[in-house]
Amino acid sequence: MDPYPKTIVRLIDLLSDLPGIGRKSATRMAFYILHASRQYGDNLSDAIKAVKENLRLCKKCFNLSDDELCPICRSPKRDPHILCVVEDPNDLIAIEQTGAFHGLYHVLHGSIDPLQGMGPEKLKIEELFERLRHEPVSEIILATNPNASGTATALYLQKRLQPFNIKLTRLAQGIPVGGDIEFIDTQTLSASLRQRTEF
Ligand SMILES: [Zn+2]
């Protein structure tokens, strides 16, 4: 028999569904919420509700957004000639945090993976072509993940993008900053040799 009252068991059950949260952590979180102020509890439940009710996809790049257009698409400082295509909003955030990219994005919301039933029609690919008909894009960075489905997606896009006559690039693969050559796997090391740059 569960020693806790049903109300708190319900909260523990829901919290332990979160990624990376085990039953023990969920119990600690539930008791933290129980002992916190009423205001904290209200704010937490409001924030969860707002995420579900107010957050939507930017109608241009499909990034997560509070408004019709996300802040990146709204910004006049971004270069509309260069488009970075990513699989997920988290990839966009990672690239954005480098501060090294000043163009616009397009979020596909997944990658082509026939074994998981993910065909190109389930991604925001037609929406990408639609954008290219109206926007002055001269370069597309295919920043999908360098794994099987990410590479399949990049190859698919490369084929479909040929008629547009746009420069296509892919993120370089190689040795991480602070890395040690003798410990790099062979595939990464050979990719970094192929993609070597002038010094
Ligand atoms: Zn946007």
PDB file of C-alpha atoms in Angstrom, residues 73-197:
ATOM      1  CA  CYS A  73      11.979  36.138 -37.887  1.00  0.00           C
ATOM      2  CA  ARG A  74      10.827  39.535 -36.588  1.00  0.00           C
ATOM      3  CA  SER A  75      14.359  40.889 -36.160  1.00  0.00           C
ATOM      4  CA  PRO A  76      15.531  43.327 -38.888  1.00  0.00           C
ATOM      5  CA  LYS A  77      19.136  42.496 -37.948  1.00  0.00           C
ATOM      6  CA  ARG A  78      19.000  38.942 -39.307  1.00  0.00           C
ATOM      7  CA  ASP A  79      20.301  38.175 -42.807  1.00  0.00           C
ATOM      8  CA  PRO A  80      17.417  36.785 -44.892  1.00  0.00           C
ATOM      9  CA  HIS A  81      19.797  35.452 -47.574  1.00  0.00           C
ATOM     10  CA  ILE A  82      21.033  32.567 -45.460  1.00  0.00           C
ATOM     11  CA  LEU A  83      18.766  29.889 -44.061  1.00  0.00           C
ATOM     12  CA  CYS A  84      19.793  27.252 -41.536  1.00  0.00           C
ATOM     13  CA  VAL A  85      17.633  24.105 -41.670  1.00  0.00           C
ATOM     14  CA  VAL A  86      17.475  22.196 -38.375  1.00  0.00           C
ATOM     15  CA  GLU A  87      15.541  19.165 -37.144  1.00  0.00           C
ATOM     16  CA  ASP A  88      14.204  20.543 -33.842  1.00  0.00           C
ATOM     17  CA  PRO A  89      13.761  23.807 -31.925  1.00  0.00           C
ATOM     18  CA  ASN A  90      16.469  22.617 -29.495  1.00  0.00           C
ATOM     19  CA  ASP A  91      18.968  22.467 -32.374  1.00  0.00           C
ATOM     20  CA  LEU A  92      18.043  26.050 -33.245  1.00  0.00           C
ATOM     21  CA  ILE A  93      18.682  27.128 -29.651  1.00  0.00           C
ATOM     22  CA  ALA A  94      22.075  25.371 -29.627  1.00  0.00           C
ATOM     23  CA  ILE A  95      23.158  27.154 -32.830  1.00  0.00           C
ATOM     24  CA  GLU A  96      21.702  30.449 -31.601  1.00  0.00           C
ATOM     25  CA  GLN A  97      23.733  30.185 -28.388  1.00  0.00           C
ATOM     26  CA  THR A  98      26.976  30.145 -30.375  1.00  0.00           C
ATOM     27  CA  GLY A  99      26.199  33.716 -31.485  1.00  0.00           C
ATOM     28  CA  ALA A 100      27.995  32.796 -34.725  1.00  0.00           C
ATOM     29  CA  PHE A 101      24.964  32.639 -37.019  1.00  0.00           C
ATOM     30  CA  HIS A 102      23.007  35.708 -38.087  1.00  0.00           C
ATOM     31  CA  GLY A 103      20.697  34.326 -40.764  1.00  0.00           C
ATOM     32  CA  LEU A 104      17.221  32.835 -40.450  1.00  0.00           C
ATOM     33  CA  TYR A 105      16.149  29.289 -39.592  1.00  0.00           C
ATOM     34  CA  HIS A 106      13.728  26.661 -40.783  1.00  0.00           C
ATOM     35  CA  VAL A 107      12.693  23.947 -38.310  1.00  0.00           C
ATOM     36  CA  LEU A 108      11.676  20.627 -39.887  1.00  0.00           C
ATOM     37  CA  HIS A 109      10.299  19.056 -36.692  1.00  0.00           C
ATOM     38  CA  GLY A 110      12.009  15.717 -37.152  1.00  0.00           C
ATOM     39  CA  SER A 111      14.039  13.799 -39.703  1.00  0.00           C
ATOM     40  CA  ILE A 112      13.254  11.210 -42.364  1.00  0.00           C
ATOM     41  CA  ASP A 113      13.216   7.763 -40.754  1.00  0.00           C
ATOM     42  CA  PRO A 114      11.176   5.146 -42.648  1.00  0.00           C
ATOM     43  CA  LEU A 115      11.586   2.586 -39.821  1.00  0.00           C
ATOM     44  CA  GLN A 116       9.825   4.988 -37.432  1.00  0.00           C
ATOM     45  CA  GLY A 117       7.181   5.862 -40.027  1.00  0.00           C
ATOM     46  CA  MET A 118       8.665   9.343 -40.544  1.00  0.00           C
ATOM     47  CA  GLY A 119       8.336  10.178 -44.226  1.00  0.00           C
ATOM     48  CA  PRO A 120       9.191  13.600 -45.708  1.00  0.00           C
ATOM     49  CA  GLU A 121       5.472  14.485 -45.799  1.00  0.00           C
ATOM     50  CA  LYS A 122       5.460  14.570 -41.983  1.00  0.00           C
ATOM     51  CA  LEU A 123       8.159  17.254 -41.871  1.00  0.00           C
ATOM     52  CA  LYS A 124       7.928  20.969 -42.672  1.00  0.00           C
ATOM     53  CA  ILE A 125       9.563  20.393 -46.059  1.00  0.00           C
ATOM     54  CA  GLU A 126       6.843  21.681 -48.412  1.00  0.00           C
ATOM     55  CA  GLU A 127       6.731  24.773 -46.183  1.00  0.00           C
ATOM     56  CA  LEU A 128      10.475  25.224 -46.826  1.00  0.00           C
ATOM     57  CA  PHE A 129       9.961  25.157 -50.611  1.00  0.00           C
ATOM     58  CA  GLU A 130       7.103  27.607 -50.230  1.00  0.00           C
ATOM     59  CA  ARG A 131       9.428  29.990 -48.376  1.00  0.00           C
ATOM     60  CA  LEU A 132      12.059  29.739 -51.095  1.00  0.00           C
ATOM     61  CA  ARG A 133       9.514  30.975 -53.648  1.00  0.00           C
ATOM     62  CA  HIS A 134       9.041  34.224 -51.705  1.00  0.00           C
ATOM     63  CA  GLU A 135      12.265  34.834 -49.777  1.00  0.00           C
ATOM     64  CA  PRO A 136      15.651  36.002 -51.113  1.00  0.00           C
ATOM     65  CA  VAL A 137      17.596  32.917 -49.938  1.00  0.00           C
ATOM     66  CA  SER A 138      20.995  32.374 -51.575  1.00  0.00           C
ATOM     67  CA  GLU A 139      22.465  29.781 -49.176  1.00  0.00           C
ATOM     68  CA  ILE A 140      20.929  26.942 -47.175  1.00  0.00           C
ATOM     69  CA  ILE A 141      22.887  25.281 -44.370  1.00  0.00           C
ATOM     70  CA  LEU A 142      21.609  21.726 -43.964  1.00  0.00           C
ATOM     71  CA  ALA A 143      22.229  21.478 -40.212  1.00  0.00           C
ATOM     72  CA  THR A 144      20.492  18.147 -39.662  1.00  0.00           C
ATOM     73  CA  ASN A 145      22.180  15.698 -37.277  1.00  0.00           C
ATOM     74  CA  PRO A 146      25.153  13.734 -38.687  1.00  0.00           C
ATOM     75  CA  ASN A 147      23.406  10.384 -37.983  1.00  0.00           C
ATOM     76  CA  ALA A 148      21.553   8.042 -40.388  1.00  0.00           C
ATOM     77  CA  SER A 149      18.182   9.833 -40.397  1.00  0.00           C
ATOM     78  CA  GLY A 150      19.706  13.343 -40.339  1.00  0.00           C
ATOM     79  CA  THR A 151      21.969  12.475 -43.276  1.00  0.00           C
ATOM     80  CA  ALA A 152      19.040  10.868 -45.170  1.00  0.00           C
ATOM     81  CA  THR A 153      17.081  14.093 -44.629  1.00  0.00           C
ATOM     82  CA  ALA A 154      19.973  16.244 -45.891  1.00  0.00           C
ATOM     83  CA  LEU A 155      20.361  14.044 -49.005  1.00  0.00           C
ATOM     84  CA  TYR A 156      16.629  14.187 -49.681  1.00  0.00           C
ATOM     85  CA  LEU A 157      16.657  17.982 -49.370  1.00  0.00           C
ATOM     86  CA  GLN A 158      19.759  18.260 -51.560  1.00  0.00           C
ATOM     87  CA  LYS A 159      17.961  16.376 -54.333  1.00  0.00           C
ATOM     88  CA  ARG A 160      14.734  18.368 -54.033  1.00  0.00           C
ATOM     89  CA  LEU A 161      16.570  21.694 -53.750  1.00  0.00           C
ATOM     90  CA  GLN A 162      18.580  21.317 -56.963  1.00  0.00           C
ATOM     91  CA  PRO A 163      16.055  23.179 -59.183  1.00  0.00           C
ATOM     92  CA  PHE A 164      16.250  26.215 -56.887  1.00  0.00           C
ATOM     93  CA  ASN A 165      19.889  26.892 -57.752  1.00  0.00           C
ATOM     94  CA  ILE A 166      20.784  27.812 -54.164  1.00  0.00           C
ATOM     95  CA  LYS A 167      24.195  27.208 -52.567  1.00  0.00           C
ATOM     96  CA  LEU A 168      23.887  24.225 -50.187  1.00  0.00           C
ATOM     97  CA  THR A 169      26.245  23.700 -47.266  1.00  0.00           C
ATOM     98  CA  ARG A 170      26.471  21.197 -44.420  1.00  0.00           C
ATOM     99  CA  LEU A 171      27.947  21.708 -40.931  1.00  0.00           C
ATOM    100  CA  ALA A 172      31.571  20.540 -40.771  1.00  0.00           C
ATOM    101  CA  GLN A 173      32.305  17.339 -38.842  1.00  0.00           C
ATOM    102  CA  GLY A 174      35.525  17.010 -36.938  1.00  0.00           C
ATOM    103  CA  ILE A 175      37.577  17.164 -33.793  1.00  0.00           C
ATOM    104  CA  PRO A 176      35.884  18.922 -30.856  1.00  0.00           C
ATOM    105  CA  VAL A 177      37.545  22.020 -29.382  1.00  0.00           C
ATOM    106  CA  GLY A 178      40.001  20.851 -26.709  1.00  0.00           C
ATOM    107  CA  GLY A 179      39.946  17.334 -28.206  1.00  0.00           C
ATOM    108  CA  ASP A 180      42.779  14.876 -28.502  1.00  0.00           C
ATOM    109  CA  ILE A 181      43.490  13.347 -31.931  1.00  0.00           C
ATOM    110  CA  GLU A 182      44.547   9.954 -30.597  1.00  0.00           C
ATOM    111  CA  PHE A 183      41.165   9.441 -28.933  1.00  0.00           C
ATOM    112  CA  ILE A 184      38.947  10.587 -31.830  1.00  0.00           C
ATOM    113  CA  ASP A 185      36.972   7.820 -33.557  1.00  0.00           C
ATOM    114  CA  THR A 186      38.106   6.916 -37.085  1.00  0.00           C
ATOM    115  CA  GLN A 187      34.932   8.176 -38.820  1.00  0.00           C
ATOM    116  CA  THR A 188      35.138  11.616 -37.218  1.00  0.00           C
ATOM    117  CA  LEU A 189      38.867  11.867 -37.854  1.00  0.00           C
ATOM    118  CA  SER A 190      38.475  10.971 -41.536  1.00  0.00           C
ATOM    119  CA  ALA A 191      35.603  13.497 -41.847  1.00  0.00           C
ATOM    120  CA  SER A 192      37.833  16.187 -40.337  1.00  0.00           C
ATOM    121  CA  LEU A 193      40.612  15.322 -42.798  1.00  0.00           C
ATOM    122  CA  ARG A 194      38.213  15.619 -45.736  1.00  0.00           C
ATOM    123  CA  GLN A 195      36.821  18.902 -44.414  1.00  0.00           C
ATOM    124  CA  ARG A 196      40.199  20.423 -43.440  1.00  0.00           C
ATOM    125  CA  THR A 197      40.440  24.186 -43.836  1.00  0.00           C
TER     126      THR A 197
END
